[in-house]
Coordinates of C-alpha atoms and ligand atoms in Angstrom, one line a residue:
M130 CA 0.0 0.0 0.0
K131 CA 1.2 3.5 -0.8
K132 CA -1.4 5.6 1.1
I133 CA -3.3 4.8 4.3
G134 CA -5.8 6.7 6.4
I135 CA -6.4 6.9 10.1
L136 CA -9.3 8.0 12.1
T137 CA -10.6 8.0 15.7
S138 CA -14.2 7.5 16.4
G139 CA -16.8 7.3 19.2
G140 CA -15.9 8.3 22.8
D141 CA -12.3 9.5 23.0
A142 CA -9.8 7.5 25.2
P143 CA -6.4 8.4 26.6
G144 CA -3.8 6.6 24.5
M145 CA -5.4 7.3 21.2
N146 CA -2.7 9.9 20.4
A147 CA 0.0 7.4 21.1
A148 CA -1.6 5.1 18.6
I149 CA -1.9 7.9 16.0
R150 CA 1.7 8.9 16.6
A151 CA 2.9 5.3 16.1
A152 CA 0.8 4.6 13.0
V153 CA 1.9 7.9 11.4
R154 CA 5.6 7.3 12.1
C155 CA 5.6 3.6 11.3
G156 CA 3.7 4.3 8.1
I157 CA 6.1 6.9 6.9
C158 CA 9.1 4.8 7.9
A159 CA 7.6 2.0 5.7
G160 CA 7.4 4.5 2.7
M161 CA 3.7 5.1 2.9
E162 CA 1.7 8.3 2.8
V163 CA -0.4 8.7 5.9
V164 CA -3.6 10.7 5.9
G165 CA -5.5 11.8 9.0
I166 CA -9.3 11.9 8.8
E167 CA -10.7 14.4 11.3
R168 CA -13.9 13.9 13.3
G169 CA -14.1 10.1 12.7
Y170 CA -16.7 8.7 10.2
A171 CA -18.4 12.2 10.1
G172 CA -15.1 13.6 8.8
L173 CA -14.8 10.7 6.3
L174 CA -18.2 11.7 4.9
E175 CA -17.3 15.4 4.9
G176 CA -13.9 14.7 3.2
R177 CA -11.8 16.1 6.0
F178 CA -8.5 14.5 5.0
I179 CA -5.2 16.0 6.2
P180 CA -1.7 14.9 5.3
M181 CA 0.2 13.7 8.4
G182 CA 4.0 14.2 8.6
L183 CA 6.5 13.1 11.2
R184 CA 6.2 16.5 13.0
S185 CA 2.4 16.6 13.0
V186 CA 2.5 14.0 15.7
S187 CA 5.2 15.6 17.9
D188 CA 4.4 16.3 21.5
I189 CA 1.2 14.3 21.6
I190 CA 2.1 11.0 23.3
Q191 CA 1.4 12.5 26.7
R192 CA -1.9 14.1 25.7
G193 CA -5.3 12.7 26.5
G194 CA -8.1 13.0 23.9
T195 CA -7.4 12.7 20.2
I196 CA -5.7 15.2 18.0
L197 CA -7.8 14.0 15.1
R198 CA -10.9 14.7 17.1
T199 CA -13.9 12.3 17.1
A200 CA -17.6 12.1 16.6
R201 CA -20.5 9.7 17.0
C202 CA -21.8 9.6 13.4
L203 CA -25.3 8.4 12.9
E204 CA -25.1 8.8 9.1
F205 CA -22.4 6.2 8.9
L206 CA -24.9 3.7 10.3
T207 CA -27.0 4.0 7.0
P208 CA -26.1 2.0 3.8
E209 CA -25.9 5.4 1.9
G210 CA -23.5 6.8 4.5
Q211 CA -21.4 3.7 4.4
Q212 CA -21.2 3.8 0.5
Q213 CA -20.3 7.5 0.6
G214 CA -17.5 6.8 3.1
F215 CA -16.2 4.0 0.9
D216 CA -16.3 6.2 -2.2
N217 CA -14.5 9.1 -0.4
L218 CA -11.7 6.8 0.6
K219 CA -11.3 5.6 -3.0
K220 CA -11.5 9.1 -4.4
E221 CA -8.7 10.2 -2.1
G222 CA -6.5 7.3 -3.3
I223 CA -6.4 5.7 0.2
E224 CA -5.8 2.0 0.1
G225 CA -6.1 0.9 3.7
L226 CA -7.7 2.4 6.8
I227 CA -7.0 2.3 10.6
V228 CA -10.0 2.9 12.8
I229 CA -9.3 3.6 16.5
G230 CA -12.4 3.3 18.6
G231 CA -14.8 1.0 20.4
D232 CA -17.6 -1.4 19.5
G233 CA -19.7 1.0 17.4
S234 CA -16.6 2.2 15.5
F235 CA -15.6 -1.4 14.8
R236 CA -19.0 -2.2 13.4
G237 CA -18.3 0.6 10.9
A238 CA -14.9 -0.9 10.2
K239 CA -16.6 -4.3 9.6
V240 CA -18.9 -2.7 7.0
L241 CA -16.0 -1.2 5.1
S242 CA -14.2 -4.5 5.2
E243 CA -17.2 -6.3 3.8
K244 CA -17.2 -3.8 1.0
G245 CA -13.7 -4.9 0.2
F246 CA -11.8 -2.0 1.8
P247 CA -8.9 -3.2 3.9
T248 CA -9.6 -1.9 7.4
I249 CA -7.8 -2.5 10.7
G250 CA -9.4 -1.8 14.1
V251 CA -7.4 -0.5 17.1
P252 CA -9.4 -0.9 20.4
G253 CA -9.8 2.6 22.0
T254 CA -12.5 3.0 24.6
I255 CA -12.3 3.5 28.4
D256 CA -15.1 1.0 28.9
N257 CA -13.0 -2.1 28.2
D258 CA -16.0 -3.7 26.6
L259 CA -14.4 -5.6 23.7
A260 CA -14.3 -9.3 24.6
Y261 CA -11.6 -10.4 22.3
T262 CA -8.9 -8.3 24.0
D263 CA -7.8 -8.2 27.6
F264 CA -7.6 -4.4 27.6
T265 CA -8.6 -1.5 25.4
L266 CA -6.8 1.9 25.1
G267 CA -7.9 4.3 27.8
F268 CA -9.1 1.8 30.3
D269 CA -6.1 1.9 32.5
T270 CA -5.9 5.7 32.6
A271 CA -9.7 6.0 33.4
T272 CA -9.4 3.4 36.1
N273 CA -6.5 5.3 37.7
T274 CA -8.6 8.6 37.4
I275 CA -11.5 6.9 39.2
L276 CA -9.1 5.5 41.9
E277 CA -7.8 9.0 42.6
S278 CA -11.4 10.2 43.1
I279 CA -12.2 7.2 45.3
D280 CA -9.2 7.9 47.5
K281 CA -10.2 11.6 47.9
I282 CA -13.8 10.9 48.6
R283 CA -12.9 8.2 51.1
D284 CA -10.9 10.8 53.2
T285 CA -14.0 12.9 53.7
M286 CA -16.4 9.9 54.0
S287 CA -14.3 8.4 56.8
S288 CA -14.0 11.8 58.6
H289 CA -17.8 12.2 58.6
E290 CA -18.7 8.5 59.0
R291 CA -20.6 8.5 55.7
I292 CA -21.2 6.2 52.8
S293 CA -20.5 7.5 49.3
I294 CA -22.1 6.2 46.1
I295 CA -19.6 6.9 43.3
E296 CA -21.1 6.6 39.8
V297 CA -18.6 5.7 37.1
M298 CA -18.9 5.2 33.3
G299 CA -19.7 1.9 31.7
R300 CA -23.1 1.5 30.0
H301 CA -23.1 -2.2 29.4
C302 CA -19.8 -3.2 31.0
G303 CA -18.8 -3.0 34.7
D304 CA -15.1 -3.3 34.2
L305 CA -14.3 0.3 35.2
A306 CA -16.4 -0.1 38.4
L307 CA -14.9 -3.6 39.1
Y308 CA -11.2 -2.7 38.6
A309 CA -11.3 0.7 40.3
G310 CA -13.5 -0.8 43.0
I311 CA -10.9 -3.5 43.7
G312 CA -8.0 -0.9 43.7
G313 CA -9.9 1.5 45.9
G314 CA -11.1 -1.1 48.4
A315 CA -14.8 -0.4 47.6
E316 CA -17.2 -1.9 50.1
V317 CA -19.8 -2.6 47.4
I318 CA -19.5 -2.8 43.6
I319 CA -22.6 -2.6 41.5
V320 CA -22.3 -3.5 37.8
P321 CA -24.8 -4.3 35.0
E322 CA -23.5 -7.9 34.8
M323 CA -24.3 -8.7 38.4
K324 CA -27.4 -6.8 39.3
L325 CA -28.2 -6.5 43.0
T326 CA -31.7 -5.9 44.4
N327 CA -32.2 -2.9 46.7
E328 CA -32.6 -5.3 49.6
E329 CA -29.3 -6.9 48.9
I330 CA -27.5 -3.5 48.8
V331 CA -29.1 -2.5 52.0
Q332 CA -28.1 -5.8 53.6
K333 CA -24.5 -5.4 52.5
L334 CA -24.3 -2.0 54.0
M335 CA -25.8 -3.1 57.3
D336 CA -23.4 -6.0 57.4
F337 CA -20.5 -3.7 57.0
R338 CA -21.8 -1.4 59.7
A339 CA -22.3 -4.4 62.0
S340 CA -18.7 -5.5 61.3
G341 CA -17.4 -2.2 62.7
K342 CA -16.9 -0.1 59.6
R343 CA -18.2 3.4 60.1
S344 CA -17.9 4.6 56.5
G345 CA -17.7 3.1 53.1
I346 CA -17.6 3.4 49.3
V347 CA -20.1 2.0 46.9
V348 CA -18.9 2.1 43.2
L349 CA -21.8 2.0 40.8
A350 CA -21.4 1.5 37.1
E351 CA -23.8 3.9 35.2
G352 CA -25.4 0.9 33.4
A353 CA -26.6 -0.5 36.7
G354 CA -28.3 2.6 38.0
K355 CA -28.1 6.3 39.0
A356 CA -26.1 7.4 42.0
D357 CA -28.8 9.9 43.1
D358 CA -31.6 7.3 42.9
L359 CA -29.5 4.8 44.9
A360 CA -28.6 7.4 47.5
K361 CA -32.2 8.4 47.9
M362 CA -33.3 4.8 48.3
L363 CA -30.6 4.0 50.8
T364 CA -31.3 7.1 52.8
E365 CA -35.0 6.1 53.1
K366 CA -34.2 2.4 54.0
T367 CA -31.3 2.9 56.4
N368 CA -30.2 5.3 59.1
L369 CA -26.9 5.8 57.3
D370 CA -25.6 9.2 56.1
I371 CA -25.3 8.8 52.3
R372 CA -23.8 11.0 49.7
A373 CA -23.6 10.6 45.9
S374 CA -21.0 11.7 43.4
V375 CA -21.1 11.3 39.6
L376 CA -17.6 11.3 38.1
G377 CA -18.7 11.9 34.5
H378 CA -16.3 13.0 31.7
I379 CA -13.4 13.6 34.0
Q380 CA -12.9 9.8 33.5
R381 CA -12.3 10.2 29.8
G382 CA -9.6 12.9 30.0
G383 CA -6.1 13.3 31.3
S384 CA -2.6 12.2 30.4
P385 CA -2.4 8.5 29.5
T386 CA -0.7 6.1 31.9
H387 CA 2.3 4.2 30.8
Q388 CA 0.1 1.2 29.9
D389 CA -2.0 3.2 27.6
R390 CA 1.0 4.9 25.9
Y391 CA 2.6 1.5 25.5
L392 CA -0.5 -0.2 24.2
G393 CA -1.2 2.7 21.8
T394 CA 2.3 2.5 20.4
C395 CA 2.2 -1.3 19.9
F396 CA -1.3 -1.3 18.5
G397 CA -0.6 1.6 16.1
A398 CA 2.6 -0.1 14.9
R399 CA 0.9 -3.5 14.4
A400 CA -1.9 -1.9 12.4
V401 CA 0.6 -0.5 10.0
Q402 CA 2.5 -3.7 9.7
L403 CA -0.6 -5.5 8.6
L404 CA -1.6 -2.9 6.0
E405 CA 2.0 -2.9 4.8
K406 CA 1.6 -6.6 4.0
G407 CA -1.7 -5.9 2.3
I408 CA -3.7 -7.5 5.1
G409 CA -7.0 -5.9 6.2
N410 CA -10.1 -6.9 8.1
R411 CA -8.4 -7.5 11.4
I412 CA -8.7 -6.0 14.8
I413 CA -5.8 -5.7 17.2
G414 CA -5.7 -6.6 20.9
I415 CA -3.6 -7.8 23.8
K416 CA -3.9 -11.2 25.4
D417 CA -1.7 -12.6 28.1
N418 CA 0.7 -9.6 27.5
E419 CA 1.1 -10.4 23.7
V420 CA -0.2 -8.0 21.1
F421 CA -2.1 -10.0 18.5
D422 CA -4.7 -9.5 15.7
I423 CA -7.8 -11.5 14.9
D424 CA -10.3 -11.5 12.0
I425 CA -12.8 -8.6 12.5
H426 CA -15.9 -10.8 12.3
E427 CA -14.5 -13.5 14.6
G428 CA -13.2 -10.9 17.2
L429 CA -16.5 -9.1 17.3
S430 CA -18.6 -12.3 17.8
I431 CA -16.7 -13.4 20.9
P432 CA -19.1 -13.0 23.8
R433 CA -18.0 -10.9 26.8
K434 CA -17.2 -12.8 30.0
F435 CA -17.5 -10.8 33.2
R436 CA -14.7 -11.6 35.7
T437 CA -16.9 -13.0 38.4
D438 CA -13.8 -14.4 40.1
L439 CA -12.5 -10.8 40.6
Y440 CA -16.0 -9.6 41.6
E441 CA -16.1 -12.3 44.3
L442 CA -12.6 -11.5 45.4
A443 CA -13.5 -7.8 45.7
G444 CA -16.3 -8.8 48.1
I445 CA -14.0 -10.9 50.2
V446 CA -11.2 -8.3 50.5
A447 CA -13.6 -5.5 51.4
R448 CA -14.8 -7.3 54.6
Ligands
F6P118 O1 -18.2 4.6 25.3 C1 -17.5 5.3 26.2 C2 -18.3 6.2 27.1 O2 -17.4 6.9 27.9 C3 -19.3 5.4 28.0 O3 -18.7 4.9 29.2 C4 -20.3 6.5 28.4 O4 -21.5 6.0 28.7 C5 -20.4 7.3 27.1 O5 -19.1 7.1 26.4 C6 -20.6 8.8 27.2 O6 -20.7 9.3 25.9 P1 -20.8 10.8 25.6 O7 -19.5 11.5 25.9 O8 -21.1 10.9 24.1 O9 -21.9 11.4 26.5

């Protein structure tokens, strides 16, 4: 291939810039022209192509967000939009595409692959909701951001003998809540995969109180409920002093951790290596510390397994 494109799509994630930087520099090193497509699939439809040089990716590895910007593009979900995207790539002389994003972005990449356009997916989403890979770009940074908040909130909760409900991101996937909850010693973790009834939550808190704990942290994944609703219910059903915090988009920003810079670099490089060999229709991941790639259809059809072992461990070590 002589000319490849790269775009970021869906929710941004720390580490996307590291992947862009690696893809641009590895692509140029392999003698290819690299074109950045701004604003994800929306920019692909609008023809927002920009040439990328070695210096256009200087000073970005430490930055959160994505220098190419991103969008959630509804038009690309339609057959007309998808055809337009395919045509725009061809018109621009682009022969292969790297898509950095999550589940929705990969579905777009799958469509382009099915149309015969070689496309490689790099997993970039803080949610860690892609089953074929152990980790996605941004998950580690977001988990650490949540941890910092848990630590800070715990200081004040323990001073006032209160319980805090901390709502974190994760619409269908409880990994952010689970991993940050383990690291932050959360007394209760509530995730969409292991729904708890109100009675069970009340019972857990009463048990903690009875065991001598005077304050606590409940980490709630957004897909399992709203922090304010839960705080209201718990205030009504217990005599505990409850507060709620919604962390929101603070979780998506910030300088990437080493893991996300490392993964971004390795994923970006691997994507280019594949396109260089004329290979498309693959998505990249990390399994048991090894970077690998898998067929896009196969990878996306792997069902997600929630780590119930970790969830149980979190319950035991919080006692
Ligand atoms: O998909 C990543 C994610 O951060 C989810 O965890 C969250 O629900 C969603 O994006 C928020 O999206 P937006 O920024 O478009 O409101």
